[in-house]
PDB file of C-alpha atoms (C1' of nucleotides) in Angstrom:
ATOM      1  CA  UNK A  12     139.068  69.672 185.832  1.00 72.00           C
ATOM      2  CA  UNK A  13     137.170  69.600 188.870  1.00 74.00           C
ATOM      3  CA  UNK A  14     134.294  72.362 190.065  1.00 76.00           C
ATOM      4  CA  UNK A  15     136.638  74.624 191.692  1.00 82.00           C
ATOM      5  CA  UNK A  16     139.380  74.177 189.204  1.00 84.00           C
ATOM      6  CA  UNK A  17     136.888  74.833 186.309  1.00 88.00           C
ATOM      7  CA  UNK A  18     135.218  78.199 188.162  1.00 88.00           C
ATOM      8  CA  UNK A  19     139.273  79.705 188.590  1.00 91.00           C
ATOM      9  CA  UNK A  20     139.519  79.084 184.515  1.00 95.00           C
ATOM     10  CA  UNK A  21     136.136  80.363 184.138  1.00 96.00           C
ATOM     11  CA  UNK A  22     136.631  83.447 186.232  1.00 95.00           C
ATOM     12  CA  UNK A  23     139.977  84.658 184.000  1.00 96.00           C
ATOM     13  CA  UNK A  24     138.490  83.488 180.952  1.00 97.00           C
ATOM     14  CA  UNK A  25     136.142  86.497 181.522  1.00 97.00           C
ATOM     15  CA  UNK A  26     138.816  88.730 181.854  1.00 98.00           C
ATOM     16  CA  UNK A  27     139.934  87.813 178.644  1.00 98.00           C
ATOM     17  CA  UNK A  28     136.700  87.918 177.169  1.00 98.00           C
ATOM     18  CA  UNK A  29     136.224  90.931 178.689  1.00 98.00           C
ATOM     19  CA  UNK A  30     138.572  92.673 176.380  1.00 98.00           C
ATOM     20  CA  UNK A  31     137.844  90.476 172.929  1.00 98.00           C
ATOM     21  CA  UNK A  32     135.567  93.181 171.290  1.00 98.00           C
ATOM     22  CA  UNK A  33     136.976  95.897 169.525  1.00 97.00           C
ATOM     23  CA  UNK A  34     134.860  98.948 170.848  1.00 98.00           C
ATOM     24  CA  UNK A  35     135.858  97.615 174.917  1.00 98.00           C
ATOM     25  CA  UNK A  36     139.617  97.573 173.697  1.00 98.00           C
ATOM     26  CA  UNK A  37     139.343 101.175 172.112  1.00 97.00           C
ATOM     27  CA  UNK A  38     137.043 101.981 175.852  1.00 98.00           C
ATOM     28  CA  UNK A  39     139.989 100.642 178.043  1.00 98.00           C
ATOM     29  CA  UNK A  40     143.012 102.088 176.035  1.00 96.00           C
ATOM     30  CA  UNK A  41     141.140 105.220 176.642  1.00 97.00           C
ATOM     31  CA  UNK A  42     140.623 104.775 180.771  1.00 98.00           C
ATOM     32  CA  UNK A  43     144.812 104.017 180.113  1.00 97.00           C
ATOM     33  CA  UNK A  44     144.638 107.796 180.363  1.00 96.00           C
ATOM     34  CA  UNK A  45     142.005 109.004 182.408  1.00 97.00           C
ATOM     35  CA  UNK A  46     138.891 108.120 183.945  1.00 98.00           C
ATOM     36  CA  UNK A  47     135.646 109.267 181.811  1.00 98.00           C
ATOM     37  CA  UNK A  48     132.205 109.358 182.345  1.00 98.00           C
ATOM     38  CA  UNK A  49     129.773 107.251 180.185  1.00 98.00           C
ATOM     39  CA  UNK A  50     128.784 110.120 178.002  1.00 98.00           C
ATOM     40  CA  UNK A  51     132.790 110.609 176.967  1.00 98.00           C
ATOM     41  CA  UNK A  52     133.061 107.293 176.049  1.00 98.00           C
ATOM     42  CA  UNK A  53     130.050 107.147 173.962  1.00 98.00           C
ATOM     43  CA  UNK A  54     130.767 110.066 171.906  1.00 97.00           C
ATOM     44  CA  UNK A  55     134.647 108.255 171.525  1.00 96.00           C
ATOM     45  CA  UNK A  56     133.143 104.993 170.332  1.00 97.00           C
ATOM     46  CA  UNK A  57     130.261 106.077 168.345  1.00 96.00           C
ATOM     47  CA  UNK A  58     127.644 103.775 169.406  1.00 97.00           C
ATOM     48  CA  UNK A  59     124.404 104.300 171.424  1.00 98.00           C
ATOM     49  CA  UNK A  60     124.668 104.789 174.601  1.00 98.00           C
ATOM     50  CA  UNK A  61     122.877 102.200 175.590  1.00 98.00           C
ATOM     51  CA  UNK A  62     125.351  99.799 174.104  1.00 98.00           C
ATOM     52  CA  UNK A  63     128.175 101.289 175.642  1.00 98.00           C
ATOM     53  CA  UNK A  64     126.727 101.243 179.309  1.00 98.00           C
ATOM     54  CA  UNK A  65     126.265  97.178 178.148  1.00 98.00           C
ATOM     55  CA  UNK A  66     129.955  97.242 177.639  1.00 98.00           C
ATOM     56  CA  UNK A  67     130.938  98.879 180.403  1.00 98.00           C
ATOM     57  CA  UNK A  68     129.022  96.466 182.882  1.00 98.00           C
ATOM     58  CA  UNK A  69     130.698  93.770 180.829  1.00 98.00           C
ATOM     59  CA  UNK A  70     134.363  95.255 181.701  1.00 98.00           C
ATOM     60  CA  UNK A  71     132.652  95.984 185.201  1.00 98.00           C
ATOM     61  CA  UNK A  72     131.906  92.308 186.055  1.00 97.00           C
ATOM     62  CA  UNK A  73     135.145  91.023 184.789  1.00 97.00           C
ATOM     63  CA  UNK A  74     136.974  93.480 187.049  1.00 97.00           C
ATOM     64  CA  UNK A  75     138.964  95.280 184.369  1.00 98.00           C
ATOM     65  CA  UNK A  76     136.753  98.454 185.460  1.00 98.00           C
ATOM     66  CA  UNK A  77     135.546 100.115 188.172  1.00 97.00           C
ATOM     67  CA  UNK A  78     132.713 103.147 188.384  1.00 98.00           C
ATOM     68  CA  UNK A  79     131.855 105.968 190.643  1.00 97.00           C
ATOM     69  CA  UNK A  80     129.070 108.030 190.879  1.00 97.00           C
ATOM     70  CA  UNK A  81     129.390 111.818 191.069  1.00 97.00           C
ATOM     71  CA  UNK A  82     126.169 113.624 190.936  1.00 95.00           C
ATOM     72  CA  UNK A  83     124.483 112.680 187.516  1.00 96.00           C
ATOM     73  CA  UNK A  84     127.384 111.394 185.873  1.00 97.00           C
ATOM     74  CA  UNK A  85     128.926 108.147 186.472  1.00 98.00           C
ATOM     75  CA  UNK A  86     132.788 107.520 186.124  1.00 98.00           C
ATOM     76  CA  UNK A  87     134.630 105.285 184.834  1.00 98.00           C
ATOM     77  CA  UNK A  88     138.063 104.169 185.825  1.00 98.00           C
ATOM     78  CA  UNK A  89     140.753 101.110 185.392  1.00 98.00           C
ATOM     79  CA  UNK A  90     140.953  98.964 188.223  1.00 97.00           C
ATOM     80  CA  UNK A  91     142.987  95.878 186.823  1.00 96.00           C
ATOM     81  CA  UNK A  92     145.750  98.155 185.462  1.00 94.00           C
ATOM     82  CA  UNK A  93     148.140  95.520 184.332  1.00 92.00           C
ATOM     83  CA  UNK A  94     145.786  94.927 181.216  1.00 93.00           C
ATOM     84  CA  UNK A  95     148.416  97.875 180.265  1.00 92.00           C
ATOM     85  CA  UNK A  96     150.848  95.932 179.766  1.00 90.00           C
ATOM     86  CA  UNK A  97     149.001  93.213 178.084  1.00 90.00           C
ATOM     87  CA  UNK A  98     148.163  95.437 175.061  1.00 92.00           C
ATOM     88  CA  UNK A  99     151.926  96.287 174.261  1.00 91.00           C
ATOM     89  CA  UNK A 100     152.740  92.697 174.458  1.00 91.00           C
ATOM     90  CA  UNK A 101     150.043  91.749 172.321  1.00 94.00           C
ATOM     91  CA  UNK A 102     150.735  95.011 169.907  1.00 93.00           C
ATOM     92  CA  UNK A 103     154.680  93.690 169.740  1.00 93.00           C
ATOM     93  CA  UNK A 104     153.876  90.245 168.902  1.00 92.00           C
ATOM     94  CA  UNK A 105     151.747  91.247 166.290  1.00 93.00           C
ATOM     95  CA  UNK A 106     153.634  93.094 164.165  1.00 93.00           C
ATOM     96  CA  UNK A 107     156.663  90.559 164.400  1.00 93.00           C
ATOM     97  CA  UNK A 108     154.376  88.135 163.136  1.00 92.00           C
ATOM     98  CA  UNK A 109     153.136  90.396 160.444  1.00 88.00           C
ATOM     99  CA  UNK A 110     157.119  91.012 159.642  1.00 90.00           C
ATOM    100  CA  UNK A 111     157.426  86.886 159.724  1.00 86.00           C
ATOM    101  CA  UNK A 112     154.902  86.456 157.357  1.00 81.00           C
ATOM    102  CA  UNK A 113     155.888  89.177 154.992  1.00 82.00           C
ATOM    103  CA  UNK A 114     159.183  87.686 154.641  1.00 81.00           C
ATOM    104  CA  UNK A 115     157.859  84.889 154.333  1.00 72.00           C
ATOM    105  CA  UNK A 116     156.039  86.006 151.298  1.00 72.00           C
ATOM    106  CA  UNK A 117     159.117  87.746 149.639  1.00 73.00           C
ATOM    107  CA  UNK A 118     161.096  84.794 149.800  1.00 65.00           C
ATOM    108  CA  UNK A 119     158.479  82.573 148.280  1.00 51.00           C
ATOM    109  CA  UNK A 120     158.502  85.102 145.315  1.00 48.00           C
ATOM    110  CA  UNK A 121     161.991  85.520 145.103  1.00 45.00           C
ATOM    111  CA  UNK A 122     163.747  82.365 145.354  1.00 39.00           C
TER     112      UNK A 122
ATOM    113  CA  UNK B  28     137.275 105.524 164.264  1.00 72.00           C
ATOM    114  CA  UNK B  29     138.652 104.783 160.598  1.00 73.00           C
ATOM    115  CA  UNK B  30     138.588 101.618 159.009  1.00 76.00           C
ATOM    116  CA  UNK B  31     142.543 100.593 159.396  1.00 81.00           C
ATOM    117  CA  UNK B  32     142.259 102.008 163.413  1.00 84.00           C
ATOM    118  CA  UNK B  33     139.495  99.435 163.816  1.00 87.00           C
ATOM    119  CA  UNK B  34     141.292  96.719 161.929  1.00 88.00           C
ATOM    120  CA  UNK B  35     144.007  97.427 164.213  1.00 91.00           C
ATOM    121  CA  UNK B  36     142.111  96.780 167.352  1.00 95.00           C
ATOM    122  CA  UNK B  37     139.547  94.030 166.047  1.00 95.00           C
ATOM    123  CA  UNK B  38     143.309  92.234 165.379  1.00 95.00           C
ATOM    124  CA  UNK B  39     144.089  92.790 169.189  1.00 96.00           C
ATOM    125  CA  UNK B  40     140.534  91.638 170.271  1.00 97.00           C
ATOM    126  CA  UNK B  41     141.193  88.380 168.607  1.00 97.00           C
ATOM    127  CA  UNK B  42     143.664  87.640 170.541  1.00 98.00           C
ATOM    128  CA  UNK B  43     141.634  88.264 174.030  1.00 98.00           C
ATOM    129  CA  UNK B  44     139.036  86.317 172.134  1.00 98.00           C
ATOM    130  CA  UNK B  45     140.775  83.782 171.751  1.00 98.00           C
ATOM    131  CA  UNK B  46     141.848  83.335 175.056  1.00 98.00           C
ATOM    132  CA  UNK B  47     138.382  84.196 176.530  1.00 98.00           C
ATOM    133  CA  UNK B  48     137.315  80.186 177.120  1.00 98.00           C
ATOM    134  CA  UNK B  49     137.693  78.068 179.866  1.00 98.00           C
ATOM    135  CA  UNK B  50     139.111  74.872 177.478  1.00 98.00           C
ATOM    136  CA  UNK B  51     141.491  77.711 175.365  1.00 98.00           C
ATOM    137  CA  UNK B  52     142.777  78.909 178.838  1.00 98.00           C
ATOM    138  CA  UNK B  53     143.802  75.001 180.127  1.00 97.00           C
ATOM    139  CA  UNK B  54     145.146  74.167 176.313  1.00 98.00           C
ATOM    140  CA  UNK B  55     147.583  77.134 176.811  1.00 98.00           C
ATOM    141  CA  UNK B  56     147.936  76.797 180.085  1.00 97.00           C
ATOM    142  CA  UNK B  57     149.199  73.138 179.459  1.00 97.00           C
ATOM    143  CA  UNK B  58     151.473  74.320 176.108  1.00 98.00           C
ATOM    144  CA  UNK B  59     153.546  76.824 178.666  1.00 97.00           C
ATOM    145  CA  UNK B  60     155.160  73.752 179.931  1.00 96.00           C
ATOM    146  CA  UNK B  61     155.888  72.198 176.728  1.00 97.00           C
ATOM    147  CA  UNK B  62     154.458  71.494 173.474  1.00 98.00           C
ATOM    148  CA  UNK B  63     151.717  68.470 172.518  1.00 98.00           C
ATOM    149  CA  UNK B  64     149.595  66.563 170.152  1.00 98.00           C
ATOM    150  CA  UNK B  65     145.863  67.321 169.795  1.00 98.00           C
ATOM    151  CA  UNK B  66     145.908  63.471 171.090  1.00 98.00           C
ATOM    152  CA  UNK B  67     147.491  65.024 174.460  1.00 97.00           C
ATOM    153  CA  UNK B  68     145.405  67.871 174.480  1.00 98.00           C
ATOM    154  CA  UNK B  69     141.943  66.115 173.821  1.00 98.00           C
ATOM    155  CA  UNK B  70     142.721  63.723 177.084  1.00 97.00           C
ATOM    156  CA  UNK B  71     143.257  67.072 179.335  1.00 97.00           C
ATOM    157  CA  UNK B  72     140.248  69.009 178.132  1.00 97.00           C
ATOM    158  CA  UNK B  73     137.957  66.182 177.970  1.00 96.00           C
ATOM    159  CA  UNK B  74     135.988  67.223 175.049  1.00 97.00           C
ATOM    160  CA  UNK B  75     135.498  65.481 171.709  1.00 98.00           C
ATOM    161  CA  UNK B  76     138.895  65.989 170.076  1.00 98.00           C
ATOM    162  CA  UNK B  77     137.179  67.786 167.178  1.00 98.00           C
ATOM    163  CA  UNK B  78     136.186  69.901 169.544  1.00 98.00           C
ATOM    164  CA  UNK B  79     139.735  70.836 170.501  1.00 98.00           C
ATOM    165  CA  UNK B  80     140.943  70.751 167.011  1.00 98.00           C
ATOM    166  CA  UNK B  81     138.463  73.830 167.271  1.00 98.00           C
ATOM    167  CA  UNK B  82     139.452  75.752 169.609  1.00 98.00           C
ATOM    168  CA  UNK B  83     143.055  75.269 168.397  1.00 98.00           C
ATOM    169  CA  UNK B  84     142.553  76.854 165.387  1.00 98.00           C
ATOM    170  CA  UNK B  85     141.038  79.489 166.942  1.00 98.00           C
ATOM    171  CA  UNK B  86     144.153  80.084 169.148  1.00 98.00           C
ATOM    172  CA  UNK B  87     146.596  79.749 165.779  1.00 98.00           C
ATOM    173  CA  UNK B  88     144.416  82.094 164.056  1.00 97.00           C
ATOM    174  CA  UNK B  89     145.201  84.846 166.339  1.00 97.00           C
ATOM    175  CA  UNK B  90     148.584  84.524 166.537  1.00 97.00           C
ATOM    176  CA  UNK B  91     148.797  82.843 170.179  1.00 98.00           C
ATOM    177  CA  UNK B  92     150.008  79.301 169.055  1.00 98.00           C
ATOM    178  CA  UNK B  93     151.921  77.777 166.203  1.00 97.00           C
ATOM    179  CA  UNK B  94     151.482  74.019 164.805  1.00 98.00           C
ATOM    180  CA  UNK B  95     153.621  71.806 162.802  1.00 98.00           C
ATOM    181  CA  UNK B  96     152.643  68.315 161.371  1.00 97.00           C
ATOM    182  CA  UNK B  97     155.460  65.771 162.134  1.00 97.00           C
ATOM    183  CA  UNK B  98     154.523  62.268 160.743  1.00 96.00           C
ATOM    184  CA  UNK B  99     151.003  61.151 161.507  1.00 96.00           C
ATOM    185  CA  UNK B 100     150.637  63.930 164.613  1.00 98.00           C
ATOM    186  CA  UNK B 101     150.506  67.685 164.598  1.00 98.00           C
ATOM    187  CA  UNK B 102     151.888  69.541 167.354  1.00 98.00           C
ATOM    188  CA  UNK B 103     151.386  72.305 169.115  1.00 98.00           C
ATOM    189  CA  UNK B 104     153.309  75.003 171.198  1.00 98.00           C
ATOM    190  CA  UNK B 105     152.646  78.631 172.110  1.00 98.00           C
ATOM    191  CA  UNK B 106     153.914  81.116 169.863  1.00 97.00           C
ATOM    192  CA  UNK B 107     152.698  84.136 171.851  1.00 96.00           C
ATOM    193  CA  UNK B 108     154.784  83.511 174.668  1.00 94.00           C
ATOM    194  CA  UNK B 109     154.265  86.542 176.685  1.00 92.00           C
ATOM    195  CA  UNK B 110     150.413  85.689 177.085  1.00 94.00           C
ATOM    196  CA  UNK B 111     152.370  83.933 180.319  1.00 92.00           C
ATOM    197  CA  UNK B 112     152.305  87.281 181.921  1.00 90.00           C
ATOM    198  CA  UNK B 113     149.185  88.000 181.863  1.00 90.00           C
ATOM    199  CA  UNK B 114     148.210  84.700 183.338  1.00 92.00           C
ATOM    200  CA  UNK B 115     150.033  85.978 186.630  1.00 91.00           C
ATOM    201  CA  UNK B 116     149.072  89.221 186.481  1.00 91.00           C
ATOM    202  CA  UNK B 117     145.092  88.419 186.277  1.00 94.00           C
ATOM    203  CA  UNK B 118     145.184  86.045 188.603  1.00 93.00           C
ATOM    204  CA  UNK B 119     147.010  88.358 191.128  1.00 93.00           C
ATOM    205  CA  UNK B 120     144.641  90.833 190.406  1.00 93.00           C
ATOM    206  CA  UNK B 121     141.469  88.681 190.717  1.00 93.00           C
ATOM    207  CA  UNK B 122     143.058  87.211 194.205  1.00 93.00           C
ATOM    208  CA  UNK B 123     143.502  91.029 195.220  1.00 93.00           C
ATOM    209  CA  UNK B 124     139.709  92.093 194.104  1.00 92.00           C
ATOM    210  CA  UNK B 125     138.536  88.843 196.315  1.00 88.00           C
ATOM    211  CA  UNK B 126     140.207  90.075 199.265  1.00 90.00           C
ATOM    212  CA  UNK B 127     139.083  93.603 198.770  1.00 85.00           C
ATOM    213  CA  UNK B 128     135.124  92.431 198.215  1.00 80.00           C
ATOM    214  CA  UNK B 129     135.693  90.023 201.880  1.00 81.00           C
ATOM    215  CA  UNK B 130     137.224  92.657 203.490  1.00 80.00           C
ATOM    216  CA  UNK B 131     133.931  94.849 202.073  1.00 71.00           C
ATOM    217  CA  UNK B 132     131.488  91.952 203.568  1.00 70.00           C
ATOM    218  CA  UNK B 133     133.210  91.779 207.143  1.00 71.00           C
ATOM    219  CA  UNK B 134     132.980  95.520 207.418  1.00 62.00           C
ATOM    220  CA  UNK B 135     129.259  95.953 207.128  1.00 49.00           C
ATOM    221  CA  UNK B 136     128.408  92.785 209.200  1.00 46.00           C
ATOM    222  CA  UNK B 137     131.347  94.346 212.136  1.00 44.00           C
ATOM    223  CA  UNK B 138     130.249  98.227 212.096  1.00 37.00           C
TER     224      UNK B 138
ATOM    225  C1'  DC C  10     107.560 118.090 193.320  1.00 66.46           C
ATOM    226  C1'  DA C  11     107.628 118.418 187.612  1.00 66.46           C
ATOM    227  C1'  DG C  12     111.159 119.065 184.268  1.00 66.46           C
ATOM    228  C1'  DT C  13     115.383 117.844 182.338  1.00 66.46           C
ATOM    229  C1'  DC C  14     119.957 115.383 181.786  1.00 66.46           C
ATOM    230  C1'  DA C  15     122.742 110.721 182.715  1.00 66.46           C
ATOM    231  C1'  DT C  16     123.002 106.144 182.531  1.00 66.46           C
ATOM    232  C1'  DT C  17     120.956 101.540 183.185  1.00 66.46           C
ATOM    233  C1'  DT C  18     117.556  98.134 181.555  1.00 66.46           C
ATOM    234  C1'  DG C  19     114.500  95.416 178.799  1.00 66.46           C
ATOM    235  C1'  DG C  20     113.216  93.478 174.604  1.00 66.46           C
ATOM    236  C1'  DC C  21     113.984  92.421 169.898  1.00 66.46           C
ATOM    237  C1'  DT C  22     116.579  90.024 165.852  1.00 66.46           C
ATOM    238  C1'  DA C  23     120.682  88.959 163.605  1.00 66.46           C
ATOM    239  C1'  DA C  24     125.067  87.166 163.827  1.00 66.46           C
ATOM    240  C1'  DA C  25     128.311  84.185 166.332  1.00 66.46           C
ATOM    241  C1'  DC C  26     129.821  80.569 169.537  1.00 66.46           C
ATOM    242  C1'  DC C  27     129.912  75.791 171.627  1.00 66.46           C
ATOM    243  C1'  DG C  28     129.714  70.951 171.780  1.00 66.46           C
ATOM    244  C1'  DC C  29     128.899  67.233 169.479  1.00 66.46           C
ATOM    245  C1'  DC C  30     128.596  63.446 165.289  1.00 66.46           C
ATOM    246  C1'  DA C  31     129.545  62.208 160.711  1.00 66.46           C
ATOM    247  C1'  DA C  32     132.327  62.620 156.946  1.00 66.46           C
ATOM    248  C1'  DT C  33     136.543  63.713 154.927  1.00 66.46           C
ATOM    249  C1'  DT C  34     141.972  64.817 154.874  1.00 66.46           C
ATOM    250  C1'  DG C  35     146.013  63.063 155.190  1.00 66.46           C
ATOM    251  C1'  DT C  36     150.137  59.915 156.712  1.00 66.46           C
ATOM    252  C1'  DG C  37     151.940  55.229 157.769  1.00 66.46           C
ATOM    253  C1'  DC C  38     152.698  50.469 156.983  1.00 66.46           C
ATOM    254  C1'  DA C  39     151.814  46.142 155.883  1.00 66.46           C
TER     255       DA C  39
ATOM    256  C1'  DT D   9     147.090  49.567 147.305  1.00 66.46           C
ATOM    257  C1'  DG D  10     144.080  48.913 151.300  1.00 66.46           C
ATOM    258  C1'  DC D  11     143.390  49.665 156.207  1.00 66.46           C
ATOM    259  C1'  DA D  12     144.570  52.106 160.626  1.00 66.46           C
ATOM    260  C1'  DC D  13     144.999  55.946 163.314  1.00 66.46           C
ATOM    261  C1'  DA D  14     145.231  61.490 163.715  1.00 66.46           C
ATOM    262  C1'  DA D  15     143.566  65.443 162.972  1.00 66.46           C
ATOM    263  C1'  DT D  16     139.894  68.464 160.249  1.00 66.46           C
ATOM    264  C1'  DT D  17     135.935  70.091 158.268  1.00 66.46           C
ATOM    265  C1'  DG D  18     130.856  70.706 158.001  1.00 66.46           C
ATOM    266  C1'  DG D  19     126.412  71.087 159.181  1.00 66.46           C
ATOM    267  C1'  DC D  20     122.720  71.054 163.656  1.00 66.46           C
ATOM    268  C1'  DG D  21     120.011  72.354 167.796  1.00 66.46           C
ATOM    269  C1'  DG D  22     120.841  75.446 171.992  1.00 66.46           C
ATOM    270  C1'  DT D  23     123.437  79.133 173.775  1.00 66.46           C
ATOM    271  C1'  DT D  24     124.997  83.127 174.280  1.00 66.46           C
ATOM    272  C1'  DT D  25     125.985  88.010 172.262  1.00 66.46           C
ATOM    273  C1'  DA D  26     126.203  93.018 169.645  1.00 66.46           C
ATOM    274  C1'  DG D  27     123.498  96.628 168.715  1.00 66.46           C
ATOM    275  C1'  DC D  28     119.172  99.813 168.561  1.00 66.46           C
ATOM    276  C1'  DC D  29     115.352 101.472 170.492  1.00 66.46           C
ATOM    277  C1'  DA D  30     111.968 102.261 174.234  1.00 66.46           C
ATOM    278  C1'  DA D  31     111.171 102.716 178.925  1.00 66.46           C
ATOM    279  C1'  DA D  32     112.419 103.010 183.677  1.00 66.46           C
ATOM    280  C1'  DT D  33     115.726 104.826 187.473  1.00 66.46           C
ATOM    281  C1'  DG D  34     118.822 108.593 189.390  1.00 66.46           C
ATOM    282  C1'  DA D  35     119.627 112.958 190.660  1.00 66.46           C
ATOM    283  C1'  DC D  36     120.311 117.787 190.243  1.00 66.46           C
ATOM    284  C1'  DT D  37     117.570 122.128 189.539  1.00 66.46           C
ATOM    285  C1'  DG D  38     113.779 125.202 189.577  1.00 66.46           C
TER     286       DG D  38
END
DNA sequence: CAGTCATTTGGCTAAACCGCCAATTGTGCA
DNA sequence: TGCACAATTGGCGGTTTAGCCAAATGACTG
């Protein structure tokens, strides 16, 4: 894998890595509904504001969200809109797998 | 966020976290074409086989891939098929953002 | 321009992650 | 059974990440 290809894969990986944390998923979930200021998100996530701010900078660096200052507040909105589709996909796949797992266990207990 | 909701978000986050590494993205990319044994993937990724094996166990734990032993070899295939769509989405979004960035810089240099 | 509110940054510790090596397990074959 | 090959597991050092607190920045208000 040459350097250029690696850089490509790293940029893509950065997006998924940014989504790979419960608090950040919650934030994205919230931003799917409407834009929010940091204070809103802090209340929703329930961590320190500095922690939430760092989560937001991770999402921003990956290109997932976008920020805009309006007066003293900074508002965040979803930039990478298509992530919406990821969620439903992952959700349904995980449910399917849970169902398969369940079937497997049941087949074992009642042969 | 109650415990049950947190567990849900953690399961989803696990999927994205699994995809959040260049080598693992490369592996998934490869598995999108066809199933592969660990020896194949080791050659493609170019790391130690133990490293690749651990990457695979991460992907498997997240439900992204599935393994099957055939003789002395173990074959991996894509389980969460819909991740295919993530890639094109992320790819086009990143390109769009790069383009916007370029436009921005150009507008600044030639006002 | 002092004070206050919203947000980010720096610094710290604990935990998680990456990649390699060495050792172990599982499979097929003589 | 003994050997060779495929793959996983355990363990180590170095790097990254998470969360909190404290301090700094930015912006409005009197």
